[in-house]
Short mmCIF file of C-alpha atoms (C1' of nucleotides) in Angstrom, two decimals:
data_model
loop_
_atom_site.label_atom_id
_atom_site.label_comp_id
_atom_site.label_asym_id
_atom_site.label_seq_id
_atom_site.Cartn_x
_atom_site.Cartn_y
_atom_site.Cartn_z
CA UNK A 2 147.18 87.23 124.18
CA UNK A 3 150.64 87.81 124.38
CA UNK A 4 153.34 90.87 122.81
CA UNK A 5 155.25 87.82 120.89
CA UNK A 6 158.44 88.47 118.87
CA UNK A 7 156.48 88.20 115.44
CA UNK A 8 152.43 90.03 116.82
CA UNK A 9 155.18 92.99 117.79
CA UNK A 10 157.06 92.53 114.42
CA UNK A 11 154.00 92.49 112.91
CA UNK A 12 152.55 95.98 114.45
CA UNK A 13 155.96 97.70 113.79
CA UNK A 14 155.24 96.89 110.04
CA UNK A 15 151.89 97.44 110.12
CA UNK A 16 151.98 100.80 112.31
CA UNK A 17 155.49 101.85 109.76
CA UNK A 18 152.65 101.63 107.65
CA UNK A 19 150.59 103.77 108.40
CA UNK A 20 147.94 101.16 109.01
CA UNK A 21 145.95 102.79 111.79
CA UNK A 22 146.38 100.98 115.19
CA UNK A 23 142.47 99.19 114.98
CA UNK A 24 143.87 98.29 111.83
CA UNK A 25 146.73 96.17 113.17
CA UNK A 26 144.51 95.83 115.87
CA UNK A 27 142.49 94.06 114.31
CA UNK A 28 144.64 91.92 112.27
CA UNK A 29 146.81 90.94 115.15
CA UNK A 30 143.63 89.19 116.94
CA UNK A 31 143.21 89.13 120.10
CA UNK A 32 144.15 92.87 121.70
CA UNK A 33 142.04 96.01 121.09
CA UNK A 34 143.23 99.46 119.33
CA UNK A 35 143.68 100.68 122.92
CA UNK A 36 146.33 97.61 123.50
CA UNK A 37 147.80 98.58 119.81
CA UNK A 38 148.49 102.19 121.05
CA UNK A 39 150.08 101.35 124.14
CA UNK A 40 152.60 98.85 122.82
CA UNK A 41 153.07 101.55 120.16
CA UNK A 42 154.45 104.34 122.63
CA UNK A 43 156.18 101.47 125.12
CA UNK A 44 157.56 100.68 122.35
CA UNK A 45 158.39 104.46 121.71
CA UNK A 46 156.78 104.62 118.50
CA UNK A 47 154.55 106.82 118.73
CA UNK A 48 155.44 109.06 115.52
CA UNK A 49 155.90 107.39 112.08
CA UNK A 50 157.17 110.59 110.51
CA UNK A 51 160.73 109.81 110.53
CA UNK A 52 162.10 113.39 109.07
CA UNK A 53 160.40 116.57 109.48
CA UNK A 54 157.33 115.25 109.99
CA UNK A 55 154.92 116.52 112.62
CA UNK A 56 152.37 113.42 113.59
CA UNK A 57 151.25 114.33 117.03
CA UNK A 58 149.91 118.09 117.55
CA UNK A 59 148.03 117.09 120.40
CA UNK A 60 147.75 119.44 123.32
CA UNK A 61 149.86 116.63 125.97
CA UNK A 62 148.02 118.76 129.08
CA UNK A 63 145.21 117.00 131.12
CA UNK A 64 143.59 116.95 133.88
CA UNK A 65 141.52 114.59 134.92
CA UNK A 66 138.40 116.79 137.63
CA UNK A 67 137.82 115.03 140.83
CA UNK A 68 138.35 112.78 142.44
CA UNK A 69 142.16 112.24 142.80
CA UNK A 70 144.45 114.21 144.29
CA UNK A 71 147.90 113.43 144.10
CA UNK A 72 149.91 113.89 147.60
CA UNK A 73 153.13 113.80 145.11
CA UNK A 74 155.03 116.80 145.82
CA UNK A 75 156.91 116.44 141.96
CA UNK A 76 156.68 120.43 140.76
CA UNK A 77 158.30 119.32 137.98
CA UNK A 78 156.91 120.88 134.81
CA UNK A 79 158.23 119.83 132.09
CA UNK A 80 158.16 122.07 128.67
CA UNK A 81 159.20 120.29 125.77
CA UNK A 82 161.91 121.94 123.71
CA UNK A 83 160.05 121.68 120.32
CA UNK A 84 162.01 123.50 117.87
CA UNK A 85 160.26 122.48 114.84
CA UNK A 86 161.29 124.39 111.84
CA UNK A 87 159.13 126.52 110.36
CA UNK A 88 159.63 125.20 106.59
CA UNK A 89 156.29 122.29 106.83
CA UNK A 90 157.89 119.72 104.61
CA UNK A 91 155.03 118.21 102.08
CA UNK A 92 156.39 114.96 102.52
CA UNK A 93 152.84 113.11 102.91
CA UNK A 94 152.68 110.32 100.10
CA UNK A 95 148.85 109.18 100.70
CA UNK A 96 150.06 105.60 99.43
CA UNK A 97 147.90 104.84 96.06
CA UNK A 98 145.27 102.40 97.28
CA UNK A 99 144.45 99.48 94.42
CA UNK A 100 143.93 102.55 92.04
CA UNK A 101 147.29 104.47 91.50
CA UNK A 102 145.27 108.40 91.03
CA UNK A 103 145.43 110.16 94.25
CA UNK A 104 148.48 111.41 94.34
CA UNK A 105 148.94 112.72 91.48
CA UNK A 106 147.01 115.75 91.18
CA UNK A 107 148.48 116.77 94.91
CA UNK A 108 151.49 116.13 93.01
CA UNK A 109 151.89 117.99 90.31
CA UNK A 110 150.08 120.83 92.36
CA UNK A 111 152.63 121.31 94.30
CA UNK A 112 156.16 120.71 91.77
CA UNK A 113 155.85 123.50 89.23
CA UNK A 114 154.36 126.26 89.56
CA UNK A 115 154.62 125.70 86.05
CA UNK A 116 152.15 125.38 83.51
CA UNK A 117 150.77 122.03 83.32
CA UNK A 118 147.57 121.99 84.73
CA UNK A 119 147.28 118.36 87.43
CA UNK A 120 145.32 116.05 86.04
CA UNK A 121 142.20 116.11 87.82
CA UNK A 122 140.12 113.21 87.50
CA UNK A 123 137.26 115.60 87.17
CA UNK A 124 135.58 115.00 84.48
CA UNK A 125 134.94 111.31 82.58
CA UNK A 126 134.20 108.42 84.70
CA UNK A 127 133.09 109.47 87.56
CA UNK A 128 129.65 109.14 88.89
CA UNK A 129 128.21 112.14 88.83
CA UNK A 130 127.42 111.65 92.36
CA UNK A 131 130.55 112.28 93.71
CA UNK A 132 131.12 114.84 91.32
CA UNK A 133 128.17 116.68 91.63
CA UNK A 134 129.49 116.45 95.49
CA UNK A 135 132.75 117.86 94.62
CA UNK A 136 131.33 121.17 93.22
CA UNK A 137 129.07 121.77 95.89
CA UNK A 138 132.19 120.51 98.36
CA UNK A 139 134.04 123.77 96.56
CA UNK A 140 132.08 126.55 97.62
CA UNK A 141 132.59 125.25 101.50
CA UNK A 142 135.80 124.65 101.35
CA UNK A 143 138.67 126.13 103.58
CA UNK A 144 140.65 127.25 100.74
CA UNK A 145 143.63 127.14 102.59
CA UNK A 146 147.29 126.94 101.12
CA UNK A 147 150.47 124.52 100.02
CA UNK A 148 152.16 125.81 103.66
CA UNK A 149 148.72 125.13 105.51
CA UNK A 150 148.27 120.88 104.67
CA UNK A 151 148.94 119.02 107.60
CA UNK A 152 147.73 115.08 107.74
CA UNK A 153 144.12 116.11 108.37
CA UNK A 154 143.16 117.75 105.64
CA UNK A 155 141.87 117.44 102.36
CA UNK A 156 145.02 117.46 99.86
CA UNK A 157 142.74 118.36 96.82
CA UNK A 158 144.13 120.77 94.99
CA UNK A 159 141.36 122.93 93.06
CA UNK A 160 142.41 125.60 90.32
CA UNK A 161 145.53 126.72 88.38
CA UNK A 162 148.82 126.89 89.97
CA UNK A 163 149.72 129.00 87.97
CA UNK A 164 147.50 131.44 89.25
CA UNK A 165 145.98 133.28 92.54
CA UNK A 166 143.20 130.99 91.65
CA UNK A 167 144.61 127.97 93.79
CA UNK A 168 143.76 126.21 96.90
CA UNK A 169 143.59 123.93 98.62
CA UNK A 170 140.10 121.66 100.07
CA UNK A 171 141.37 121.87 103.41
CA UNK A 172 138.62 120.45 104.44
CA UNK A 173 139.09 117.51 107.37
CA UNK A 174 140.25 113.78 105.41
CA UNK A 175 138.20 111.12 106.01
CA UNK A 176 139.98 108.31 107.01
CA UNK A 177 143.26 107.48 106.49
CA UNK A 178 142.54 108.98 103.34
CA UNK A 179 144.17 111.86 101.39
CA UNK A 180 141.51 113.89 100.63
CA UNK A 181 138.65 114.88 102.24
CA UNK A 182 134.69 113.04 102.23
CA UNK A 183 133.95 114.80 98.59
CA UNK A 184 137.07 113.90 96.85
CA UNK A 185 137.73 110.95 98.72
CA UNK A 186 134.92 110.02 96.44
CA UNK A 187 136.36 110.95 93.36
CA UNK A 188 139.84 110.07 93.99
CA UNK A 189 139.30 106.46 94.99
CA UNK A 190 136.41 105.74 92.23
CA UNK A 191 136.74 101.85 91.39
CA UNK A 192 138.51 101.80 87.49
CA UNK A 193 135.80 99.26 85.87
CA UNK A 194 133.70 102.96 85.66
CA UNK A 195 133.54 101.83 81.95
CA UNK A 196 135.58 98.71 81.20
CA UNK A 197 134.18 95.41 81.98
CA UNK A 198 137.18 93.30 80.67
CA UNK A 199 135.77 89.84 79.81
CA UNK A 200 138.65 87.35 79.26
"C1'" DC B 10 127.96 108.89 116.69
"C1'" DC B 11 131.85 107.24 113.22
"C1'" DC B 12 137.06 107.22 113.66
"C1'" DT B 13 141.38 108.98 115.01
"C1'" DG B 14 146.00 108.84 118.23
"C1'" DA B 15 147.32 110.12 123.38
"C1'" DT B 16 148.06 109.37 128.17
"C1'" DT B 17 147.27 107.87 132.05
"C1'" DC B 18 147.08 104.45 136.35
"C1'" DG B 19 145.92 100.00 138.07
"C1'" DC B 20 146.47 95.84 137.32
"C1'" DG C 28 154.65 95.91 130.33
"C1'" DC C 29 150.31 95.90 129.90
"C1'" DG C 30 145.62 97.86 128.39
"C1'" DA C 31 141.09 99.75 129.31
"C1'" DA C 32 139.72 103.90 130.39
"C1'" DT C 33 139.52 108.22 129.14
"C1'" DC C 34 140.63 112.35 126.17
"C1'" DA C 35 140.91 115.66 122.10
"C1'" DG C 36 139.91 115.94 118.17
"C1'" DG C 37 138.48 114.67 113.45
#
DNA sequence: CCCTGATTCGC
DNA sequence: GCGAATCAGG
């Protein structure tokens, strides 16, 4: 398989939509996620954050042990002049999936430091198991602050934003989701908990 | 062990 | 240019 125009187009589109490399590879077929990532890099669209985003925060310093003794005389330490504003914009808008629940909670919590409590889907039609899991996870949550939120931290808000007793879960997010496993469990409930629409 | 993207390097 | 192997991490 080669990178035809259409395939590249699809790649760009999906990557822009935040699809993972493996998903893109699966969609395209005939390529591995490595191929996709490689192509992405070659196309120069490695980070998806359009603005003020921080995407790749990995340490670019790799060291291959043994074997390769490069006779090269390149002494070029490349300091990356990365001017990162200390003001991380919370622009991560986790696209909702099949249901519309996820972002609203975090959103509301962030916007006003006011009265209206975020409509935490805490109760109601959510499986008892998921709820129990959340209760449990709230004990072990990292309890991070707003500024500490990243794409990799669970953004599940807990408590009242107007009080000190407010924090974000902060655990490692589930793949592709804005929340950790437990919170994904309650956020992404298949909305057919009780409703059985018949026709 | 699952997954993610990033990087390297032989082809 | 390509992508498998590898790395680094959630």
